[in-house]
Short mmCIF file of C-alpha atoms in Angstrom, two decimals:
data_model
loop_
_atom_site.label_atom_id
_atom_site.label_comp_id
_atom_site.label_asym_id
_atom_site.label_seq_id
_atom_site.Cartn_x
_atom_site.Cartn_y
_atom_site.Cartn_z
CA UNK O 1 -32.48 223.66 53.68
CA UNK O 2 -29.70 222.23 51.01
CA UNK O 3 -26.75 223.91 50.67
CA UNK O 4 -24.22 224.00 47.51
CA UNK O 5 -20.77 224.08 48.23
CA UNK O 6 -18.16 225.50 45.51
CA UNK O 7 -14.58 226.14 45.56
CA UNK O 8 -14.31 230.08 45.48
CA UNK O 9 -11.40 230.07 42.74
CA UNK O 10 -9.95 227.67 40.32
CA UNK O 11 -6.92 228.33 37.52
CA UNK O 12 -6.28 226.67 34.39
CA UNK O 13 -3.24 227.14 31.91
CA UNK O 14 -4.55 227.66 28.23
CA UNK O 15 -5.71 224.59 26.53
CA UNK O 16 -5.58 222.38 29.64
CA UNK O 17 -8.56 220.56 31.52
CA UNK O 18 -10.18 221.43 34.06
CA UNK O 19 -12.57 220.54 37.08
CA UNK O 20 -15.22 222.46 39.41
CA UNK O 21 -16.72 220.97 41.65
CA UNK O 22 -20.51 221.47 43.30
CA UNK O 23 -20.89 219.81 46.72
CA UNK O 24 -24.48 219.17 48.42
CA UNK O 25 -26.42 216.81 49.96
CA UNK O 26 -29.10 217.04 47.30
CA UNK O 27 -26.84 215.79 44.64
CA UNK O 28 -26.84 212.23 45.78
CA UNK O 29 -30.36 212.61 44.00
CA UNK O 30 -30.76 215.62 41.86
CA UNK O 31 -28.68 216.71 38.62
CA UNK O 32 -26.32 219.97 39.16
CA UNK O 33 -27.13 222.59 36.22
CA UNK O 34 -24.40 224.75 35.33
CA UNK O 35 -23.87 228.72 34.56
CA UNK O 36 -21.17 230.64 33.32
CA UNK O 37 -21.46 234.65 34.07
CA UNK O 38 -18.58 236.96 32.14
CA UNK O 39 -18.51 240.23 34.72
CA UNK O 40 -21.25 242.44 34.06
CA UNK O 41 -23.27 240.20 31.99
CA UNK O 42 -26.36 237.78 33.04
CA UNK O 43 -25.25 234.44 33.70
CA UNK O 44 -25.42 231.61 30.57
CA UNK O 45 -26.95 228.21 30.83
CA UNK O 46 -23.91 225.69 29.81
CA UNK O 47 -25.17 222.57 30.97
CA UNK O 48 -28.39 221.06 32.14
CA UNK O 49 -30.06 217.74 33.48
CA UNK O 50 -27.34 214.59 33.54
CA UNK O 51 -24.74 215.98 30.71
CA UNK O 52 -27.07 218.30 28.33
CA UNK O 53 -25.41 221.16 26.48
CA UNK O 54 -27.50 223.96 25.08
CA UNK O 55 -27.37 225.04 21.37
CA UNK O 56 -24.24 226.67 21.02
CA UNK O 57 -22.36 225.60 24.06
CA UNK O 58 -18.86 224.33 22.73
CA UNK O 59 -18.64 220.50 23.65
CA UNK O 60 -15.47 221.30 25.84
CA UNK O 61 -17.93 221.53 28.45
CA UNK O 62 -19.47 218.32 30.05
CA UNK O 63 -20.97 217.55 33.49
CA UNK O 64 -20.31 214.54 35.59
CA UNK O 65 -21.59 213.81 39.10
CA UNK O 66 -20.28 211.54 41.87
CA UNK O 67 -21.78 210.79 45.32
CA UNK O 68 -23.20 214.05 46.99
CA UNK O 69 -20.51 216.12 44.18
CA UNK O 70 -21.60 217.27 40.70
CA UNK O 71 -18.77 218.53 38.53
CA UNK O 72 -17.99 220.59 35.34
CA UNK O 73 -15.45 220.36 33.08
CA UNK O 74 -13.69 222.49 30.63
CA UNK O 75 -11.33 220.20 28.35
CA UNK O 76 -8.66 222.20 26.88
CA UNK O 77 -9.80 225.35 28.23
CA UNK O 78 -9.99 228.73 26.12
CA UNK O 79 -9.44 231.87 27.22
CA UNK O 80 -12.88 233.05 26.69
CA UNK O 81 -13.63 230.40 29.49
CA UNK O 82 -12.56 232.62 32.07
CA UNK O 83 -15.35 233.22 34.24
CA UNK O 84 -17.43 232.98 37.36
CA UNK O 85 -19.36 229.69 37.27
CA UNK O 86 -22.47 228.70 39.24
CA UNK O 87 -23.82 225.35 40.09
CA UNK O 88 -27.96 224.86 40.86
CA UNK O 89 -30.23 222.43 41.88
CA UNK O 90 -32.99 221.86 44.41
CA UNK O 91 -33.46 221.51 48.27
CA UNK O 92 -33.10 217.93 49.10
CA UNK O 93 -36.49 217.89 51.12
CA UNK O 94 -38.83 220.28 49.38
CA UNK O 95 -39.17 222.12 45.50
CA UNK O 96 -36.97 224.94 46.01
CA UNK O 97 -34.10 226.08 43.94
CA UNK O 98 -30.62 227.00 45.50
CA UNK O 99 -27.40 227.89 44.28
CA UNK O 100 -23.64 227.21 44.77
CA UNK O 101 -21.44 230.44 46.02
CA UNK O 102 -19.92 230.53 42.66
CA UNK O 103 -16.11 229.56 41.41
CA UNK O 104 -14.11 232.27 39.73
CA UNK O 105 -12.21 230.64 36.91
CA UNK O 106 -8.84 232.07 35.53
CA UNK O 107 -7.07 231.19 32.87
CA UNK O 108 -3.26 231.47 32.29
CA UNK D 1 -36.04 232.51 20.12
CA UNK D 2 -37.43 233.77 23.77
CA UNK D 3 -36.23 236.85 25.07
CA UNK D 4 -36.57 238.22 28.84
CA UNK D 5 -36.92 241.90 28.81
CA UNK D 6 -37.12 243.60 32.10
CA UNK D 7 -37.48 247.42 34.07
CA UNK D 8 -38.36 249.24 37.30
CA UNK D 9 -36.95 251.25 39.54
CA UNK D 10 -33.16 251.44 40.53
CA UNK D 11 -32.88 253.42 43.20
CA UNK D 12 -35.01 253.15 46.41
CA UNK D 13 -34.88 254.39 50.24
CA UNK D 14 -35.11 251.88 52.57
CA UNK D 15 -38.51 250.71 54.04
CA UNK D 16 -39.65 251.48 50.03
CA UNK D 17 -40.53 248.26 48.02
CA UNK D 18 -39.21 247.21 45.43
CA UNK D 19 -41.28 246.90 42.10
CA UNK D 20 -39.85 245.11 38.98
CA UNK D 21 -41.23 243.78 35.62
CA UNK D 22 -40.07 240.85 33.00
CA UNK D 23 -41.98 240.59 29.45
CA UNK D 24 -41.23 237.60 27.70
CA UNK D 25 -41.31 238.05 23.67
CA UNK D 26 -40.92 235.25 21.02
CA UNK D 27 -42.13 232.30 22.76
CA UNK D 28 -44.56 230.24 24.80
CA UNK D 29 -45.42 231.57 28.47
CA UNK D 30 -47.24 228.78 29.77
CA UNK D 31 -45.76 225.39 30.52
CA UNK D 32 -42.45 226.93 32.62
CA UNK D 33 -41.34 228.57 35.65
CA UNK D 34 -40.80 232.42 35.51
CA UNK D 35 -38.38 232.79 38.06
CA UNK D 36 -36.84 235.93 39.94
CA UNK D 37 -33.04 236.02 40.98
CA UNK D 38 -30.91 238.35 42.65
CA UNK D 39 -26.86 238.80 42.91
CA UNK D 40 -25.54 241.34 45.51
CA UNK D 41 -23.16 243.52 44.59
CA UNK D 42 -19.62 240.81 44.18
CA UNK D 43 -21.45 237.85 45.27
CA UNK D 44 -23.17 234.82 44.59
CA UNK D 45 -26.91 234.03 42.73
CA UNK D 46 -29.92 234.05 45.36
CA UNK D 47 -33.11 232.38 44.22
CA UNK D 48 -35.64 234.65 45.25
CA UNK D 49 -38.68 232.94 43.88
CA UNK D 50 -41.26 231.98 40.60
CA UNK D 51 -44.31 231.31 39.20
CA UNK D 52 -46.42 229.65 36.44
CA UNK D 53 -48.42 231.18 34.18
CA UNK D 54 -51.79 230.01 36.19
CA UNK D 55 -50.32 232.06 39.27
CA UNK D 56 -48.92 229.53 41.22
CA UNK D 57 -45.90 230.57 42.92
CA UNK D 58 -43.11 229.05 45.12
CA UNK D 59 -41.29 231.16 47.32
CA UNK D 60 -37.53 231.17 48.98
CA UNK D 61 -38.78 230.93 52.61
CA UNK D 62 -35.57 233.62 54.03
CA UNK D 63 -37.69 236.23 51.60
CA UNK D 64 -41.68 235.04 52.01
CA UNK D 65 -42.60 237.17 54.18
CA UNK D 66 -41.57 240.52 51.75
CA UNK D 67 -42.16 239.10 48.81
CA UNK D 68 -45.18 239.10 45.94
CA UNK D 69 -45.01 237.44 42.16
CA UNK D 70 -47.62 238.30 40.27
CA UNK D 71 -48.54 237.04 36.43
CA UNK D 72 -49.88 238.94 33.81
CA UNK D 73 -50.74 236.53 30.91
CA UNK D 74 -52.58 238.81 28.89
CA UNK D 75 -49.45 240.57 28.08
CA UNK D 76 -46.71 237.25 28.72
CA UNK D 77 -45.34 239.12 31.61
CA UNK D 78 -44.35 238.66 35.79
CA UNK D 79 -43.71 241.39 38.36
CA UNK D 80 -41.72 241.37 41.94
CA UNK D 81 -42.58 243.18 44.76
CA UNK D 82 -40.51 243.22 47.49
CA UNK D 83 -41.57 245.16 50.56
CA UNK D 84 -39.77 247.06 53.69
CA UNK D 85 -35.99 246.94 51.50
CA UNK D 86 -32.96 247.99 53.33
CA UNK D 87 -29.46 247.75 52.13
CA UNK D 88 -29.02 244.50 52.28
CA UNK D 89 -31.62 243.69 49.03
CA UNK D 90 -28.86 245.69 46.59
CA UNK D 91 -28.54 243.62 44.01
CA UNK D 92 -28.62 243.39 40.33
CA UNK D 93 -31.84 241.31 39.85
CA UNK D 94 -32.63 239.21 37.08
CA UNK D 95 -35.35 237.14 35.76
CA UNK D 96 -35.07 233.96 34.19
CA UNK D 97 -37.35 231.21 32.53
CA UNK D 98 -36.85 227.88 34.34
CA UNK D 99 -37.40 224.58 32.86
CA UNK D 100 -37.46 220.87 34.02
CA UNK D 101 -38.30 217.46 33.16
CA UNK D 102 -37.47 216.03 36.56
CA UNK D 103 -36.32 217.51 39.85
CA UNK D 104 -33.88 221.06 39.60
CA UNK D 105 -34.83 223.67 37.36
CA UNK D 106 -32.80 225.23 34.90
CA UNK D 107 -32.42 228.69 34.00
CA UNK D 108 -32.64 229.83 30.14
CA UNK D 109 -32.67 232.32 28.95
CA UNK D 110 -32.27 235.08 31.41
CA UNK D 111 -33.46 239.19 31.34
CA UNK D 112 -30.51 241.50 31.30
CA UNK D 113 -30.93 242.24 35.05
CA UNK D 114 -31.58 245.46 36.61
CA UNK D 115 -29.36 246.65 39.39
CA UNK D 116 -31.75 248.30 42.26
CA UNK D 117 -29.62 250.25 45.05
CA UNK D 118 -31.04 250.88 48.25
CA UNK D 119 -29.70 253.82 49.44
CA UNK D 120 -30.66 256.82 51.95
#
């Protein structure tokens, strides 16, 4: 099965930009949709498909995707962006979902 | 503007299974994936499994063997079983509508989770 490869922690200073990155095999096909989860709360859809931003999802946020890496980034970050974010997409071979390990986000 | 609400048990003994329930209020049920996912205690999302509204489901392989999704369309809802649990199924669980046009499904909008402990 695919596997989704995050970096476990990233740090931003306030206002700056900033990367994560999602790394799979499945991604040199399949679109990376991304979460962000605030602790104790369900996770929140931020982007979807190529570079798709649900209603009320700041525009700060955009997706990109290279190769066999997806990314998300936060241009001039906010400190409400501090989070744990999650990348998805599906198993390279058959229709299942998986998940990336997660990247805690801090911002200074 | 859907909303997931969802409720069962929180506290089992292991070998017990696990029973859980998601409504979905305010919008369509058919034409998406009703999706179960888990998050142990401190750790990452686990995709544990969904289904359509006709009852077909699709199953993460590490967890077929223990698991059952079941539809109830009369009342726009899903269940999870999940049989034999030991300690290692704490989690907060969640369930979440998923959506795609092509390939990976996306996850919107999402129940508030339950946390079920397994627990001697």
């Amino acid at each position: 099965s695919s596997e989704l490869t995050q970096d476990p922690a990233v740090s931003v200073a306030l206002g700056q930009t900033v990367r994560i990155t999602c790394q799979g095999d499945s991604l040199g096909t399949y679109y990376a949709n991304w979460y962000q989860q605030k602790p104790g709360q369900a996770p929140v859809l931020v982007i979807y498909g190529k570079n798709h931003r649900p209603s009320g999802i700041p525009d700060r946020f955009s997706a990109s995707s290279s190769g066999d890496t997806a990314s998300l980034t936060i241009t001039g970050a906010q400190a409400e962006d501090e989070a744990d974010y999650y990348c998805n997409s599906r198993d390279s071979s058959v229709d299942h979902v998986v998940f990336g390990g997660g990247t805690r986000l801090t911002v200074l | 503007q859907v909303q997931l609400q969802q409720w069962g048990a929180g506290l089992l003994k292991p070998s017990e299974t696990l029973s859980l329930t998601c409504a979905v209020y305010g919008g369509s049920f058919s034409g998406y994936y009703w999706n179960w996912i888990r998050q142990p205690p401190g750790q990452g999302l686990e995709w544990i499994g969904e289904i359509t509204h006709n009852g077909r489901t699709n199953i993460n392989p590490s967890l077929k063997s223990r698991v059952t999704i079941s539809v109830d369309t009369s009342n726009n809802q899903i269940s999870l079983n999940l049989r034999s649990v030991t300690a290692a199924d704490t989690a907060v669980y969640y369930c979440a509508r998923g959506l795609t046009t092509w390939g990976p499904r996306w996850f919107d909008p999402w129940g508030q989770g339950t946390l079920v402990t397994v627990s001697s």
